[in-house]
Tab-separated table of C-alpha atoms (C1' of nucleotides) in Angstrom:
chain	number	residue	atom	x	y	z
A	128	UNK	CA	89.172	118.328	99.989
A	129	UNK	CA	86.519	120.972	99.521
A	130	UNK	CA	82.930	120.166	100.285
A	131	UNK	CA	81.748	120.092	96.782
A	132	UNK	CA	79.326	117.477	95.587
A	133	UNK	CA	80.622	115.212	92.740
A	134	UNK	CA	79.786	116.285	89.224
A	135	UNK	CA	79.234	112.614	88.240
A	136	UNK	CA	76.623	112.176	90.961
A	137	UNK	CA	74.214	115.151	90.497
A	138	UNK	CA	71.502	113.489	92.687
A	139	UNK	CA	70.895	110.825	95.191
A	140	UNK	CA	72.246	109.810	98.557
A	141	UNK	CA	75.775	109.689	97.198
A	142	UNK	CA	75.697	113.388	96.291
A	143	UNK	CA	77.640	114.201	99.470
A	144	UNK	CA	81.271	114.304	100.352
A	145	UNK	CA	82.172	111.447	102.667
A	146	UNK	CA	85.373	111.554	104.817
A	147	UNK	CA	86.501	108.229	103.380
A	148	UNK	CA	86.060	109.037	99.782
A	149	UNK	CA	89.254	108.833	97.728
A	150	UNK	CA	90.081	111.668	95.384
A	151	UNK	CA	89.843	109.468	92.263
A	152	UNK	CA	86.153	109.046	92.853
A	153	UNK	CA	85.516	112.710	92.211
A	154	UNK	CA	87.635	112.854	89.066
A	155	UNK	CA	85.003	111.510	86.712
A	156	UNK	CA	82.915	113.003	84.043
A	157	UNK	CA	79.232	113.861	84.009
A	158	UNK	CA	77.025	111.490	82.139
A	159	UNK	CA	74.620	113.097	79.680
A	160	UNK	CA	71.503	111.639	81.409
A	161	UNK	CA	68.181	113.324	81.624
A	162	UNK	CA	66.966	116.051	83.958
A	163	UNK	CA	63.471	115.668	85.695
A	164	UNK	CA	62.161	118.371	83.425
A	165	UNK	CA	63.205	116.506	80.346
A	166	UNK	CA	61.644	113.349	81.568
A	167	UNK	CA	58.368	115.226	82.229
A	168	UNK	CA	58.478	116.672	78.727
A	169	UNK	CA	59.067	113.239	77.258
A	170	UNK	CA	56.269	111.812	79.309
A	171	UNK	CA	53.832	114.498	77.921
A	172	UNK	CA	55.207	114.019	74.357
A	173	UNK	CA	54.493	110.236	74.474
A	174	UNK	CA	51.042	111.014	75.717
A	175	UNK	CA	50.387	113.510	72.889
A	176	UNK	CA	52.090	111.854	69.914
A	177	UNK	CA	52.042	108.266	70.978
A	178	UNK	CA	54.797	105.837	71.874
A	179	UNK	CA	57.201	105.272	68.919
A	180	UNK	CA	56.323	108.472	66.997
A	181	UNK	CA	59.807	109.785	67.536
A	182	UNK	CA	59.967	111.839	64.458
A	183	UNK	CA	56.944	113.906	65.563
A	184	UNK	CA	58.549	114.482	68.968
A	185	UNK	CA	61.788	115.586	67.256
A	186	UNK	CA	59.858	117.868	64.881
A	187	UNK	CA	57.982	119.413	67.863
A	188	UNK	CA	61.498	120.589	69.145
A	189	UNK	CA	60.334	119.967	72.626
A	190	UNK	CA	63.509	117.894	73.419
A	191	UNK	CA	66.324	119.473	71.409
A	192	UNK	CA	69.538	117.434	71.095
A	193	UNK	CA	67.858	114.141	72.090
A	194	UNK	CA	68.214	111.307	69.676
A	195	UNK	CA	65.591	108.648	68.899
A	196	UNK	CA	67.880	106.110	70.657
A	197	UNK	CA	68.048	108.167	73.759
A	198	UNK	CA	64.283	108.776	73.800
A	199	UNK	CA	63.526	105.123	73.266
A	200	UNK	CA	65.952	104.207	76.088
A	201	UNK	CA	64.324	106.750	78.448
A	202	UNK	CA	60.922	105.443	77.501
A	203	UNK	CA	61.995	101.935	78.517
A	204	UNK	CA	63.037	103.330	81.869
A	205	UNK	CA	59.711	105.108	82.348
A	206	UNK	CA	57.749	102.065	81.272
A	207	UNK	CA	59.822	99.789	83.405
A	208	UNK	CA	60.279	97.317	80.562
A	209	UNK	CA	62.653	96.951	77.679
A	210	UNK	CA	60.126	96.147	74.912
A	211	UNK	CA	58.301	99.251	73.818
A	212	UNK	CA	56.766	97.830	70.581
A	213	UNK	CA	53.674	96.701	72.467
A	214	UNK	CA	52.905	100.339	73.225
A	215	UNK	CA	53.550	101.486	69.757
A	216	UNK	CA	51.288	104.415	68.785
A	217	UNK	CA	49.409	104.436	72.117
A	218	UNK	CA	48.825	107.683	73.903
A	219	UNK	CA	49.710	106.605	77.396
A	220	UNK	CA	51.111	107.881	80.619
A	221	UNK	CA	54.374	105.869	80.721
A	222	UNK	CA	54.694	106.468	84.481
A	223	UNK	CA	51.435	104.602	85.062
A	224	UNK	CA	52.690	101.590	83.219
A	225	UNK	CA	56.077	101.888	85.010
A	226	UNK	CA	54.440	101.909	88.402
A	227	UNK	CA	52.585	98.648	87.658
A	228	UNK	CA	55.679	97.073	86.135
A	229	UNK	CA	57.657	97.932	89.241
A	230	UNK	CA	55.330	95.885	91.366
A	231	UNK	CA	55.580	92.834	89.145
A	232	UNK	CA	57.542	90.025	90.661
A	233	UNK	CA	57.908	86.280	90.204
A	234	UNK	CA	60.082	83.720	88.357
A	235	UNK	CA	59.170	84.825	84.926
A	236	UNK	CA	60.202	88.406	85.646
A	237	UNK	CA	63.749	89.146	84.641
A	238	UNK	CA	65.060	92.652	85.119
A	239	UNK	CA	67.965	94.553	83.722
A	240	UNK	CA	68.542	98.113	84.909
A	241	UNK	CA	65.202	97.862	86.686
A	242	UNK	CA	63.490	97.206	83.301
A	243	UNK	CA	61.660	93.890	82.710
A	244	UNK	CA	63.292	92.192	79.766
A	245	UNK	CA	61.850	89.533	77.518
A	246	UNK	CA	63.208	86.094	78.480
A	247	UNK	CA	61.414	84.026	75.802
A	248	UNK	CA	63.097	85.565	72.750
A	249	UNK	CA	61.650	88.050	70.449
A	250	UNK	CA	57.909	88.537	70.487
A	251	UNK	CA	55.860	87.516	67.521
A	252	UNK	CA	53.859	90.076	65.555
A	253	UNK	CA	50.565	88.576	66.821
A	254	UNK	CA	51.634	88.516	70.462
A	255	UNK	CA	52.726	92.203	70.229
A	256	UNK	CA	49.380	93.208	68.682
A	257	UNK	CA	47.480	91.347	71.354
A	258	UNK	CA	49.411	93.125	74.071
A	259	UNK	CA	48.964	96.463	72.342
A	260	UNK	CA	45.142	95.860	72.404
A	261	UNK	CA	45.200	95.109	76.094
A	262	UNK	CA	47.429	98.164	76.825
A	263	UNK	CA	45.116	100.413	74.844
A	264	UNK	CA	42.174	99.316	77.019
A	265	UNK	CA	44.138	99.724	80.200
A	266	UNK	CA	46.262	102.711	79.713
A	267	UNK	CA	45.291	105.006	76.775
A	268	UNK	CA	44.257	108.400	77.861
A	269	UNK	CA	41.178	110.137	76.330
A	270	UNK	CA	41.712	111.914	73.012
A	271	UNK	CA	40.588	115.226	74.298
A	272	UNK	CA	43.164	115.066	77.009
A	273	UNK	CA	46.212	114.243	74.826
A	274	UNK	CA	45.111	116.694	72.153
A	275	UNK	CA	45.035	119.556	74.618
A	276	UNK	CA	48.586	118.846	75.785
A	277	UNK	CA	50.905	121.772	74.997
A	278	UNK	CA	54.643	120.967	74.928
A	279	UNK	CA	57.333	123.480	75.606
A	280	UNK	CA	59.462	124.509	72.600
A	281	UNK	CA	63.135	125.093	72.981
A	282	UNK	CA	65.707	126.755	70.738
A	283	UNK	CA	67.467	124.759	68.183
A	284	UNK	CA	70.723	123.608	69.853
A	285	UNK	CA	72.794	124.952	66.857
A	286	UNK	CA	71.294	128.371	67.339
A	287	UNK	CA	72.126	128.157	71.091
A	288	UNK	CA	75.714	127.078	70.170
A	289	UNK	CA	76.114	130.134	67.841
A	290	UNK	CA	74.867	132.356	70.586
A	291	UNK	CA	77.365	130.984	73.022
A	292	UNK	CA	80.135	131.315	70.558
A	293	UNK	CA	79.287	134.927	70.232
A	294	UNK	CA	79.277	135.372	73.995
A	295	UNK	CA	82.684	133.694	74.100
A	296	UNK	CA	84.086	136.045	71.381
A	297	UNK	CA	82.816	139.043	73.283
A	298	UNK	CA	84.379	137.829	76.481
A	299	UNK	CA	87.669	137.247	74.764
A	300	UNK	CA	87.617	140.901	73.485
A	301	UNK	CA	86.861	142.055	77.014
A	302	UNK	CA	89.675	139.921	78.443
A	303	UNK	CA	92.079	141.349	75.818
A	304	UNK	CA	91.085	144.881	76.910
A	305	UNK	CA	91.739	144.092	80.559
A	306	UNK	CA	95.064	142.539	79.747
A	307	UNK	CA	96.096	145.593	77.713
A	308	UNK	CA	95.077	147.842	80.461
A	309	UNK	CA	97.184	145.759	82.997
A	310	UNK	CA	100.126	145.818	80.695
A	311	UNK	CA	99.851	149.694	80.390
A	312	UNK	CA	99.709	149.959	84.135
A	313	UNK	CA	102.679	147.670	84.604
A	314	UNK	CA	104.725	149.753	82.028
A	315	UNK	CA	103.748	152.904	83.918
A	316	UNK	CA	105.082	151.427	87.152
A	317	UNK	CA	108.419	150.617	85.449
A	318	UNK	CA	108.699	154.192	84.218
A	319	UNK	CA	107.866	155.582	87.613
A	320	UNK	CA	110.359	153.145	89.167
A	321	UNK	CA	113.015	154.319	86.788
A	322	UNK	CA	112.547	157.855	87.825
A	323	UNK	CA	113.139	157.054	91.526
A	324	UNK	CA	116.517	158.059	93.053
A	325	UNK	CA	119.132	155.246	92.818
A	326	UNK	CA	119.236	154.587	96.591
A	327	UNK	CA	115.527	153.772	96.868
A	328	UNK	CA	115.711	150.908	94.296
A	329	UNK	CA	115.611	147.320	95.829
A	330	UNK	CA	118.725	145.491	95.278
A	331	UNK	CA	118.504	141.910	93.644
A	332	UNK	CA	121.618	140.581	95.292
B	207	DA	C1'	90.378	109.285	109.277
B	208	DA	C1'	91.850	108.580	104.779
B	209	DA	C1'	92.670	105.726	101.004
B	210	DG	C1'	91.706	102.185	98.154
B	211	DC	C1'	89.562	97.663	96.435
B	212	DA	C1'	85.942	95.019	94.464
B	213	DA	C1'	81.265	93.851	93.610
B	214	DA	C1'	76.996	95.616	92.173
B	215	DT	C1'	74.436	98.667	89.569
B	216	DT	C1'	73.466	101.785	85.849
B	217	DA	C1'	73.922	104.127	81.383
B	218	DC	C1'	74.927	103.729	76.934
B	219	DC	C1'	76.664	101.722	72.441
B	220	DG	C1'	76.615	98.922	68.553
B	221	DA	C1'	75.164	94.945	65.965
B	222	DC	C1'	71.505	92.651	64.279
B	223	DT	C1'	66.858	92.117	62.608
B	224	DC	C1'	62.348	93.549	61.207
B	225	DC	C1'	59.261	96.540	58.913
B	226	DT	C1'	57.662	100.079	55.685
C	120	DA	C1'	67.433	101.863	51.850
C	121	DG	C1'	66.448	103.806	56.004
C	122	DG	C1'	63.902	104.068	60.329
C	123	DA	C1'	62.798	101.565	64.394
C	124	DG	C1'	63.035	97.771	67.987
C	125	DT	C1'	65.671	94.360	70.540
C	126	DC	C1'	69.381	92.506	72.776
C	127	DG	C1'	74.056	91.621	74.471
C	128	DG	C1'	78.109	93.599	75.949
C	129	DT	C1'	80.946	97.000	78.208
C	130	DA	C1'	82.471	101.317	80.322
C	131	DA	C1'	81.288	104.203	83.894
C	132	DT	C1'	79.413	104.971	88.383
C	133	DT	C1'	78.012	103.718	93.128
C	134	DT	C1'	78.502	101.591	97.347
C	135	DG	C1'	80.045	98.685	101.103
C	136	DC	C1'	83.909	97.136	103.035
C	137	DT	C1'	88.852	96.496	104.226
C	138	DT	C1'	93.416	98.202	104.801
C	139	DT	C1'	96.734	101.599	106.017
DNA sequence: AAAGCAAATTACCGACTCCT
DNA sequence: AGGAGTCGGTAATTTGCTTT
């Protein structure tokens, strides 16, 4: 086996080849996931637009290709809790909340995928609002700070796709040219071979 | 040492509900 | 009606261990 790190495990301690790894372990697909850069962009976007303002984030084109569901899920990870409603509209640093949540422990703290999940059923409207007021006091960044945040803007994925298709087309043309050249050369060899004296041709028997 | 099994963990999907 | 939030379930991945 060659010493190539697994595609399915792009990071982490497991991103090495161990002598006792079976081949099947490496034959798996890359999960979409998020890169560190994308996470940082989302973090800034949440700060700038407020948690839950997904349409504004999408319109800003700072995270092309990401759906609302994906962003919500990633926000849960950053916050360290499943319920995001209590942060709705708040301009916060999700990592700060996540850091505090990661330290929470006790009988009432149930985690799933490292995120604290609600154990007492769905939160009532009033409870959500109460928590939101508390979170605003604790975590919201100053208006002048979040207003000055500048987000990167990426190309529309469909435009990128078109560009890649054009590249592929050009490469195919190039490949055809090379193949044609090789075929011409091969034909030239046959002609030269045919012109050689009979005794110099290699016998197939 | 290599291969493989099984449990634990993680990432994601889809159904359902609520809200505007 | 459609967007958004929550939750349960499941497929995929990771890791520790045993067997060959």
